mmCIF file of C-alpha atoms and ligand atoms in Angstrom:
data_model
loop_
_atom_site.group_PDB
_atom_site.id
_atom_site.type_symbol
_atom_site.label_atom_id
_atom_site.label_comp_id
_atom_site.label_asym_id
_atom_site.label_seq_id
_atom_site.Cartn_x
_atom_site.Cartn_y
_atom_site.Cartn_z
ATOM 1 C CA MET X 1 -19.824 -19.785 -57.110
ATOM 2 C CA THR X 2 -16.456 -18.680 -55.501
ATOM 3 C CA THR X 3 -13.678 -16.863 -57.578
ATOM 4 C CA ALA X 4 -10.265 -16.635 -55.952
ATOM 5 C CA LYS X 5 -6.920 -15.145 -57.563
ATOM 6 C CA ALA X 6 -3.528 -16.515 -56.188
ATOM 7 C CA HIS X 7 0.248 -15.525 -57.416
ATOM 8 C CA ALA X 8 3.046 -17.731 -58.346
ATOM 9 C CA ASN X 9 6.038 -17.810 -56.150
ATOM 10 C CA ILE X 10 9.896 -18.543 -56.830
ATOM 11 C CA ALA X 11 11.685 -20.305 -53.893
ATOM 12 C CA LEU X 12 14.950 -18.210 -52.812
ATOM 13 C CA ILE X 13 15.550 -21.367 -50.288
ATOM 14 C CA LYS X 14 14.117 -24.435 -52.742
ATOM 15 C CA TYR X 15 12.086 -27.141 -51.519
ATOM 16 C CA TRP X 16 13.441 -30.140 -52.989
ATOM 17 C CA GLY X 17 12.220 -33.445 -51.747
ATOM 18 C CA LYS X 18 9.941 -34.953 -49.799
ATOM 19 C CA LYS X 19 10.732 -37.232 -46.881
ATOM 20 C CA ASP X 20 6.850 -38.389 -46.870
ATOM 21 C CA GLU X 21 5.221 -38.824 -50.475
ATOM 22 C CA SER X 22 1.606 -38.934 -49.314
ATOM 23 C CA LEU X 23 1.321 -36.363 -46.854
ATOM 24 C CA PHE X 24 3.901 -34.126 -48.862
ATOM 25 C CA LEU X 25 6.001 -33.429 -46.104
ATOM 26 C CA PRO X 26 9.616 -31.865 -47.066
ATOM 27 C CA PHE X 27 12.965 -32.566 -46.010
ATOM 28 C CA THR X 28 13.570 -28.758 -45.774
ATOM 29 C CA SER X 29 12.133 -25.677 -45.115
ATOM 30 C CA SER X 30 11.624 -23.415 -47.872
ATOM 31 C CA LEU X 31 11.459 -19.563 -48.633
ATOM 32 C CA SER X 32 10.221 -17.454 -51.063
ATOM 33 C CA LEU X 33 8.791 -14.622 -52.868
ATOM 34 C CA THR X 34 5.083 -14.173 -54.388
ATOM 35 C CA LEU X 35 5.181 -12.158 -57.183
ATOM 36 C CA ASP X 36 2.958 -9.684 -58.738
ATOM 37 C CA PRO X 37 2.636 -10.356 -62.623
ATOM 38 C CA LEU X 38 2.095 -14.023 -62.026
ATOM 39 C CA TYR X 39 -0.982 -15.114 -60.895
ATOM 40 C CA THR X 40 -4.271 -17.769 -61.336
ATOM 41 C CA ILE X 41 -7.625 -17.189 -61.305
ATOM 42 C CA THR X 42 -9.824 -19.777 -60.503
ATOM 43 C CA THR X 43 -13.577 -20.153 -60.266
ATOM 44 C CA VAL X 44 -15.342 -23.223 -58.468
ATOM 45 C CA SER X 45 -18.854 -23.838 -58.601
ATOM 46 C CA LYS X 46 -20.899 -26.116 -56.969
ATOM 47 C CA ASP X 47 -23.037 -27.952 -59.389
ATOM 48 C CA SER X 48 -25.985 -30.500 -58.537
ATOM 49 C CA THR X 49 -25.955 -31.359 -62.594
ATOM 50 C CA LEU X 50 -22.444 -32.849 -62.532
ATOM 51 C CA THR X 51 -21.785 -36.548 -62.072
ATOM 52 C CA LYS X 52 -18.119 -35.749 -61.335
ATOM 53 C CA ASP X 53 -15.806 -32.995 -60.936
ATOM 54 C CA LEU X 54 -15.286 -30.851 -64.643
ATOM 55 C CA PHE X 55 -11.704 -28.790 -64.624
ATOM 56 C CA VAL X 56 -10.885 -26.307 -67.673
ATOM 57 C CA LEU X 57 -7.549 -24.684 -67.577
ATOM 58 C CA ASN X 58 -7.040 -21.812 -69.785
ATOM 59 C CA GLY X 59 -10.016 -22.338 -71.574
ATOM 60 C CA VAL X 60 -9.288 -26.271 -72.434
ATOM 61 C CA THR X 61 -11.372 -29.133 -70.498
ATOM 62 C CA GLN X 62 -8.946 -31.409 -69.438
ATOM 63 C CA ASN X 63 -8.592 -35.157 -69.532
ATOM 64 C CA SER X 64 -9.950 -37.435 -66.888
ATOM 65 C CA GLN X 65 -6.223 -38.095 -65.541
ATOM 66 C CA GLU X 66 -5.847 -34.192 -64.797
ATOM 67 C CA THR X 67 -9.181 -34.013 -63.607
ATOM 68 C CA GLU X 68 -8.890 -36.807 -61.004
ATOM 69 C CA LYS X 69 -5.842 -35.461 -59.944
ATOM 70 C CA ILE X 70 -7.802 -32.387 -59.076
ATOM 71 C CA SER X 71 -10.690 -34.420 -57.455
ATOM 72 C CA LYS X 72 -8.384 -36.144 -55.184
ATOM 73 C CA PHE X 73 -7.807 -32.269 -53.838
ATOM 74 C CA VAL X 74 -11.431 -30.973 -54.067
ATOM 75 C CA ASP X 75 -12.174 -34.223 -51.583
ATOM 76 C CA TYR X 76 -10.554 -32.492 -48.733
ATOM 77 C CA PHE X 77 -12.866 -29.625 -48.828
ATOM 78 C CA ARG X 78 -16.248 -31.692 -51.010
ATOM 79 C CA LYS X 79 -19.543 -31.610 -48.250
ATOM 80 C CA ASN X 80 -22.206 -33.965 -49.529
ATOM 81 C CA ASN X 81 -20.764 -35.463 -52.488
ATOM 82 C CA GLN X 82 -20.991 -32.425 -54.079
ATOM 83 C CA PHE X 83 -19.136 -31.766 -57.471
ATOM 84 C CA VAL X 84 -17.631 -28.972 -58.963
ATOM 85 C CA ARG X 85 -17.173 -27.029 -62.002
ATOM 86 C CA ILE X 86 -13.480 -25.900 -61.888
ATOM 87 C CA GLU X 87 -12.433 -23.396 -64.423
ATOM 88 C CA SER X 88 -8.957 -21.832 -64.611
ATOM 89 C CA SER X 89 -6.697 -19.686 -65.926
ATOM 90 C CA ASN X 90 -2.631 -18.241 -65.692
ATOM 91 C CA SER X 91 -1.606 -15.335 -66.753
ATOM 92 C CA PHE X 92 1.685 -16.901 -68.052
ATOM 93 C CA ALA X 93 2.759 -20.252 -69.672
ATOM 94 C CA THR X 94 1.353 -23.247 -67.326
ATOM 95 C CA ALA X 95 3.537 -25.873 -66.089
ATOM 96 C CA ALA X 96 6.914 -24.222 -67.451
ATOM 97 C CA GLY X 97 9.308 -23.707 -64.549
ATOM 98 C CA LEU X 98 7.184 -20.800 -63.504
ATOM 99 C CA ALA X 99 5.247 -22.184 -60.472
ATOM 100 C CA SER X 100 1.692 -22.843 -62.097
ATOM 101 C CA SER X 101 0.959 -25.476 -59.835
ATOM 102 C CA ALA X 102 1.625 -22.690 -56.899
ATOM 103 C CA SER X 103 -0.301 -20.314 -57.976
ATOM 104 C CA GLY X 104 -2.991 -22.857 -59.172
ATOM 105 C CA TYR X 105 -3.613 -25.056 -55.784
ATOM 106 C CA ALA X 106 -3.375 -22.009 -53.895
ATOM 107 C CA ALA X 107 -6.340 -20.421 -55.892
ATOM 108 C CA LEU X 108 -8.372 -23.609 -55.825
ATOM 109 C CA SER X 109 -8.175 -23.696 -52.150
ATOM 110 C CA LYS X 110 -8.774 -20.182 -51.398
ATOM 111 C CA ALA X 111 -11.903 -20.694 -53.909
ATOM 112 C CA LEU X 112 -12.755 -24.233 -52.096
ATOM 113 C CA ASN X 113 -12.430 -22.732 -48.716
ATOM 114 C CA GLN X 114 -15.247 -19.964 -49.128
ATOM 115 C CA GLU X 115 -17.726 -22.281 -51.648
ATOM 116 C CA PHE X 116 -17.705 -25.358 -48.975
ATOM 117 C CA GLU X 117 -17.607 -22.497 -46.177
ATOM 118 C CA TRP X 118 -14.914 -24.292 -44.013
ATOM 119 C CA ARG X 119 -13.827 -20.857 -42.706
ATOM 120 C CA TYR X 120 -9.978 -22.257 -42.445
ATOM 121 C CA THR X 121 -7.471 -19.626 -41.710
ATOM 122 C CA ASP X 122 -4.549 -19.269 -44.568
ATOM 123 C CA LEU X 123 -2.393 -21.249 -42.040
ATOM 124 C CA GLU X 124 -5.052 -24.018 -41.869
ATOM 125 C CA LEU X 125 -5.597 -23.521 -45.572
ATOM 126 C CA SER X 126 -2.060 -23.718 -46.148
ATOM 127 C CA ARG X 127 -1.576 -27.190 -44.734
ATOM 128 C CA ILE X 128 -4.264 -28.302 -46.548
ATOM 129 C CA THR X 129 -3.030 -27.067 -49.864
ATOM 130 C CA ARG X 130 0.216 -28.905 -49.151
ATOM 131 C CA LYS X 131 -1.013 -31.967 -50.306
ATOM 132 C CA GLY X 132 -2.180 -30.862 -53.719
ATOM 133 C CA SER X 133 1.649 -29.019 -54.421
ATOM 134 C CA GLY X 134 4.471 -28.177 -51.847
ATOM 135 C CA SER X 135 5.235 -25.122 -53.412
ATOM 136 C CA ALA X 136 1.261 -23.720 -53.083
ATOM 137 C CA THR X 137 1.880 -23.648 -49.058
ATOM 138 C CA ARG X 138 3.766 -20.177 -49.911
ATOM 139 C CA SER X 139 1.509 -18.941 -52.684
ATOM 140 C CA LEU X 140 -1.258 -18.066 -50.215
ATOM 141 C CA PHE X 141 0.944 -15.167 -48.709
ATOM 142 C CA GLY X 142 2.211 -12.287 -50.137
ATOM 143 C CA GLY X 143 6.058 -11.089 -49.959
ATOM 144 C CA PHE X 144 7.931 -13.316 -48.667
ATOM 145 C CA ALA X 145 6.809 -16.204 -47.158
ATOM 146 C CA VAL X 146 8.225 -19.654 -45.612
ATOM 147 C CA TRP X 147 6.796 -23.509 -45.706
ATOM 148 C CA GLN X 148 8.025 -25.003 -43.143
ATOM 149 C CA THR X 149 9.343 -28.533 -42.476
ATOM 150 C CA GLY X 150 7.846 -30.459 -39.484
ATOM 151 C CA ASP X 151 4.642 -33.532 -39.499
ATOM 152 C CA ASP X 152 1.413 -33.722 -40.829
ATOM 153 C CA GLU X 153 0.323 -31.008 -38.346
ATOM 154 C CA SER X 154 3.176 -28.611 -38.439
ATOM 155 C CA SER X 155 3.953 -28.618 -41.883
ATOM 156 C CA PHE X 156 2.286 -24.941 -43.469
ATOM 157 C CA GLY X 157 3.322 -21.857 -44.865
ATOM 158 C CA TYR X 158 3.471 -18.560 -43.529
ATOM 159 C CA SER X 159 4.542 -14.874 -43.808
ATOM 160 C CA LEU X 160 7.473 -12.775 -43.282
ATOM 161 C CA PRO X 161 6.509 -9.446 -42.641
ATOM 162 C CA THR X 162 9.711 -7.990 -44.502
ATOM 163 C CA GLN X 163 8.864 -5.484 -47.215
ATOM 164 C CA MET X 164 12.009 -4.379 -49.091
ATOM 165 C CA ASP X 165 13.238 -3.147 -52.784
ATOM 166 C CA ILE X 166 13.641 -6.627 -54.444
ATOM 167 C CA VAL X 167 12.444 -6.930 -58.025
ATOM 168 C CA MET X 168 12.619 -10.420 -60.225
ATOM 169 C CA VAL X 169 13.426 -10.126 -63.754
ATOM 170 C CA ILE X 170 12.354 -13.524 -65.188
ATOM 171 C CA ALA X 171 14.283 -14.064 -68.041
ATOM 172 C CA VAL X 172 11.672 -17.164 -70.459
ATOM 173 C CA VAL X 173 14.338 -18.996 -72.377
ATOM 174 C CA ASP X 174 11.481 -21.738 -72.944
ATOM 175 C CA ASP X 175 8.050 -21.501 -71.882
ATOM 176 C CA GLN X 176 6.659 -24.866 -73.285
ATOM 177 C CA LYS X 177 5.476 -27.475 -70.934
ATOM 178 C CA LYS X 178 8.446 -29.220 -69.240
ATOM 179 C CA SER X 179 9.139 -32.887 -70.185
ATOM 180 C CA HIS X 180 10.438 -33.581 -66.169
ATOM 181 C CA SER X 181 8.214 -32.259 -63.613
ATOM 182 C CA SER X 182 9.643 -31.077 -60.330
ATOM 183 C CA ARG X 183 7.544 -33.921 -58.959
ATOM 184 C CA SER X 184 8.730 -36.735 -60.386
ATOM 185 C CA MET X 185 12.695 -35.080 -60.857
ATOM 186 C CA MET X 186 12.710 -34.727 -57.005
ATOM 187 C CA LYS X 187 11.488 -37.769 -56.251
ATOM 188 C CA ARG X 188 14.612 -39.432 -58.323
ATOM 189 C CA THR X 189 17.003 -36.819 -56.665
ATOM 190 C CA VAL X 190 15.490 -38.370 -53.327
ATOM 191 C CA GLN X 191 16.306 -41.934 -54.124
ATOM 192 C CA GLU X 192 19.095 -41.586 -56.376
ATOM 193 C CA SER X 193 21.382 -38.413 -55.720
ATOM 194 C CA ALA X 194 24.570 -39.202 -54.106
ATOM 195 C CA TYR X 195 24.634 -35.448 -52.936
ATOM 196 C CA PHE X 196 21.289 -35.316 -51.674
ATOM 197 C CA GLU X 197 22.143 -35.988 -47.883
ATOM 198 C CA ALA X 198 24.597 -32.921 -48.541
ATOM 199 C CA TRP X 199 21.691 -31.000 -50.458
ATOM 200 C CA VAL X 200 19.420 -31.507 -47.216
ATOM 201 C CA GLN X 201 22.312 -30.123 -44.573
ATOM 202 C CA GLN X 202 23.717 -27.157 -47.102
ATOM 203 C CA SER X 203 19.830 -26.042 -47.392
ATOM 204 C CA GLU X 204 18.899 -26.306 -43.714
ATOM 205 C CA ARG X 205 21.666 -23.665 -42.987
ATOM 206 C CA ASP X 206 21.029 -21.345 -46.332
ATOM 207 C CA PHE X 207 17.587 -21.733 -44.619
ATOM 208 C CA SER X 208 18.755 -19.842 -41.670
ATOM 209 C CA ASP X 209 21.238 -17.641 -42.912
ATOM 210 C CA MET X 210 18.290 -16.700 -45.298
ATOM 211 C CA LEU X 211 16.324 -15.843 -42.750
ATOM 212 C CA ILE X 212 18.417 -13.565 -40.977
ATOM 213 C CA ALA X 213 19.204 -11.907 -44.680
ATOM 214 C CA VAL X 214 15.429 -11.137 -44.947
ATOM 215 C CA THR X 215 15.078 -9.709 -41.775
ATOM 216 C CA GLU X 216 17.799 -7.002 -42.116
ATOM 217 C CA ARG X 217 16.806 -6.701 -45.665
ATOM 218 C CA ASP X 218 20.556 -7.364 -46.956
ATOM 219 C CA LEU X 219 19.365 -8.013 -50.781
ATOM 220 C CA ARG X 220 23.024 -8.969 -52.158
ATOM 221 C CA ARG X 221 23.333 -11.740 -49.147
ATOM 222 C CA ILE X 222 19.769 -12.807 -49.920
ATOM 223 C CA GLY X 223 20.917 -12.929 -53.661
ATOM 224 C CA LEU X 224 24.020 -14.921 -52.926
ATOM 225 C CA ILE X 225 22.441 -17.334 -50.600
ATOM 226 C CA ALA X 226 19.665 -17.811 -52.967
ATOM 227 C CA GLU X 227 22.315 -18.535 -55.778
ATOM 228 C CA ARG X 228 24.002 -21.273 -53.895
ATOM 229 C CA ASN X 229 21.003 -22.784 -53.050
ATOM 230 C CA ALA X 230 19.587 -23.165 -56.516
ATOM 231 C CA MET X 231 22.853 -24.370 -58.083
ATOM 232 C CA MET X 232 23.183 -26.740 -54.952
ATOM 233 C CA MET X 233 19.673 -28.136 -55.864
ATOM 234 C CA HIS X 234 20.570 -28.276 -59.430
ATOM 235 C CA ALA X 235 23.874 -30.388 -58.606
ATOM 236 C CA THR X 236 21.748 -33.305 -56.774
ATOM 237 C CA LEU X 237 20.560 -33.841 -60.450
ATOM 238 C CA LEU X 238 23.764 -33.861 -61.902
ATOM 239 C CA ALA X 239 24.823 -36.225 -59.279
ATOM 240 C CA ASN X 240 21.870 -38.651 -59.904
ATOM 241 C CA GLN X 241 22.769 -42.511 -61.245
ATOM 242 C CA THR X 242 20.844 -41.175 -64.543
ATOM 243 C CA PRO X 243 22.369 -37.376 -64.389
ATOM 244 C CA PHE X 244 19.642 -34.843 -65.730
ATOM 245 C CA PHE X 245 19.955 -31.236 -66.026
ATOM 246 C CA TYR X 246 17.162 -28.309 -66.944
ATOM 247 C CA LEU X 247 20.007 -25.977 -67.881
ATOM 248 C CA GLN X 248 19.493 -25.083 -71.470
ATOM 249 C CA PRO X 249 22.529 -23.212 -73.413
ATOM 250 C CA LYS X 250 20.605 -20.179 -73.136
ATOM 251 C CA SER X 251 20.031 -20.531 -69.443
ATOM 252 C CA LEU X 252 23.967 -20.872 -69.244
ATOM 253 C CA GLU X 253 24.272 -17.334 -71.206
ATOM 254 C CA ILE X 254 22.108 -15.596 -68.843
ATOM 255 C CA ILE X 255 23.910 -16.969 -65.651
ATOM 256 C CA GLN X 256 27.060 -15.756 -67.356
ATOM 257 C CA LEU X 257 26.008 -12.369 -67.759
ATOM 258 C CA VAL X 258 24.569 -11.999 -64.334
ATOM 259 C CA GLN X 259 28.166 -12.595 -62.769
ATOM 260 C CA GLN X 260 29.277 -10.049 -65.837
ATOM 261 C CA LEU X 261 26.625 -7.477 -64.258
ATOM 262 C CA ARG X 262 27.536 -7.882 -61.025
ATOM 263 C CA GLU X 263 31.208 -7.340 -61.663
ATOM 264 C CA GLN X 264 30.170 -4.089 -63.271
ATOM 265 C CA GLY X 265 28.908 -3.130 -59.966
ATOM 266 C CA ILE X 266 25.580 -3.902 -60.738
ATOM 267 C CA VAL X 267 22.960 -5.766 -58.185
ATOM 268 C CA ALA X 268 22.251 -9.025 -60.174
ATOM 269 C CA TYR X 269 21.989 -12.584 -58.543
ATOM 270 C CA TYR X 270 20.236 -15.830 -60.054
ATOM 271 C CA THR X 271 17.941 -18.532 -59.050
ATOM 272 C CA MET X 272 16.680 -21.094 -60.987
ATOM 273 C CA ASP X 273 13.749 -23.985 -60.427
ATOM 274 C CA ALA X 274 12.743 -26.830 -62.673
ATOM 275 C CA GLY X 275 13.082 -25.263 -65.638
ATOM 276 C CA PRO X 276 15.355 -23.632 -68.139
ATOM 277 C CA ASN X 277 14.588 -20.037 -67.040
ATOM 278 C CA VAL X 278 16.446 -17.771 -65.240
ATOM 279 C CA LYS X 279 15.441 -15.495 -62.681
ATOM 280 C CA ILE X 280 17.199 -12.432 -62.189
ATOM 281 C CA ILE X 281 17.127 -10.907 -58.750
ATOM 282 C CA THR X 282 17.777 -6.800 -58.684
ATOM 283 C CA ASN X 283 16.434 -3.847 -57.272
ATOM 284 C CA SER X 284 14.247 -1.092 -58.805
ATOM 285 C CA THR X 285 17.428 0.650 -59.344
ATOM 286 C CA ASP X 286 19.238 -1.602 -61.214
ATOM 287 C CA GLN X 287 16.337 -3.268 -63.062
ATOM 288 C CA ALA X 288 16.966 -1.288 -66.248
ATOM 289 C CA LYS X 289 20.384 -2.065 -66.319
ATOM 290 C CA VAL X 290 19.546 -5.466 -66.275
ATOM 291 C CA ILE X 291 16.847 -5.554 -68.564
ATOM 292 C CA GLU X 292 19.027 -3.424 -71.184
ATOM 293 C CA GLN X 293 21.707 -6.098 -71.251
ATOM 294 C CA LEU X 294 19.391 -8.923 -70.946
ATOM 295 C CA SER X 295 17.572 -7.444 -74.472
ATOM 296 C CA GLU X 296 20.928 -8.439 -76.422
ATOM 297 C CA ILE X 297 20.495 -12.049 -75.582
ATOM 298 C CA LEU X 298 16.444 -12.337 -75.330
ATOM 299 C CA ASN X 299 13.561 -10.704 -77.089
ATOM 300 C CA GLN X 300 11.780 -8.198 -75.123
ATOM 301 C CA ASP X 301 8.433 -10.760 -74.832
ATOM 302 C CA ASN X 302 10.448 -13.296 -72.909
ATOM 303 C CA ILE X 303 11.511 -10.935 -70.195
ATOM 304 C CA ILE X 304 9.319 -10.442 -67.349
ATOM 305 C CA ILE X 305 9.572 -7.625 -64.347
ATOM 306 C CA ALA X 306 7.834 -8.948 -61.546
ATOM 307 C CA LYS X 307 8.026 -7.292 -57.906
ATOM 308 C CA PRO X 308 6.384 -8.496 -55.204
ATOM 309 C CA GLY X 309 2.754 -9.492 -54.893
ATOM 310 C CA PRO X 310 -0.190 -10.148 -52.453
ATOM 311 C CA GLY X 311 -1.257 -13.119 -50.989
ATOM 312 C CA ALA X 312 -3.933 -15.368 -52.607
ATOM 313 C CA SER X 313 -7.780 -13.305 -52.119
ATOM 314 C CA ILE X 314 -11.517 -14.060 -53.276
ATOM 315 C CA LEU X 315 -12.306 -11.638 -55.713
HETATM 316 C C1 DP6 O 401 11.981 -26.382 -57.851
HETATM 317 O O1 DP6 O 401 5.572 -27.571 -55.639
HETATM 318 O O2 DP6 O 401 5.929 -28.444 -57.684
HETATM 319 O O3 DP6 O 401 9.560 -25.163 -57.818
HETATM 320 O O4 DP6 O 401 4.708 -31.037 -53.828
HETATM 321 O O5 DP6 O 401 5.435 -32.459 -55.780
HETATM 322 O O6 DP6 O 401 3.788 -30.630 -56.502
HETATM 323 P P1 DP6 O 401 5.141 -31.143 -55.660
HETATM 324 O O7 DP6 O 401 6.460 -30.097 -56.518
HETATM 325 P P2 DP6 O 401 6.464 -28.593 -56.658
HETATM 326 O O8 DP6 O 401 8.013 -28.392 -56.832
HETATM 327 C C2 DP6 O 401 8.738 -27.351 -56.669
HETATM 328 C C3 DP6 O 401 10.149 -27.131 -57.066
HETATM 329 C C4 DP6 O 401 10.689 -26.303 -57.128
HETATM 330 C C5 DP6 O 401 11.120 -25.588 -55.399
HETATM 331 C C6 DP6 O 401 10.205 -24.633 -54.696
HETATM 332 O O9 DP6 O 401 9.460 -23.883 -55.297
HETATM 333 O O10 DP6 O 401 10.558 -24.493 -53.818
#
């Protein structure tokens, strides 16, 4: 029996579009921050009494469709046709744009690596984890992490050594499971969006700029680049043949608040993923001011304060 813990990550430069669907190869490199309060704990046990894998998520035994998805991933590690019992729980809402697939697959690979005695390094593990969920490549690592594009061999995640005072205040606008997964929507964007090529080009530039900003610990620059990169990702969806957007009225209200905070001289920038929640980028000096004003729009229970978190580990 092996138990592993992995933290979710929020991308500052987004992964949005696969150039190879079956190998999970992204068009562009992405860069993220792993967060402390959002994590998944997963226990994997080999069980010779099982005739197929068993997957329990947050106390609920998953149906055959969900279990088969996980079983396909377990196959990358499985030895001697042994089935496993997987028990996983999230410290936060699942599939609500809070990167549960990232922490989920990272915790699962970490646990499977040990349970089946593979001894893969985190870089090797990240390459395999990619085939569970792209963003999970980055959740094996703490703090700032990159997932580089490339081919099957060279596309994996790694950690950036920068440590700095950065806080993400997560405004949970809606914690229900989203109706349009990032996987399906990024696929449609690749196929349909009139802006997709422009996105790839701009995102490559943003990635290079972000690497410099992170190395220089320049929070204002990190914030500005993250903001425009996220909005460009959302713009690709608006330019689909059938336009789509994840933003809700509350998300816009929070974005406007962030702009006002900045006019007041407060460090505040935002990013958004495949859901309506807004993640505000700030630092520990200005965090209280951000929360104070955000509390006028959102209930305290819907505000999560997240500092950088560690890489995945065996418990
Ligand atoms: C908007 O990693 O969930 O959060 O690889 O198909 O599982 P799959 O997609 P997923 O997509 C994450 C998209 C994003 C941006 C990001 O995390 O980089």
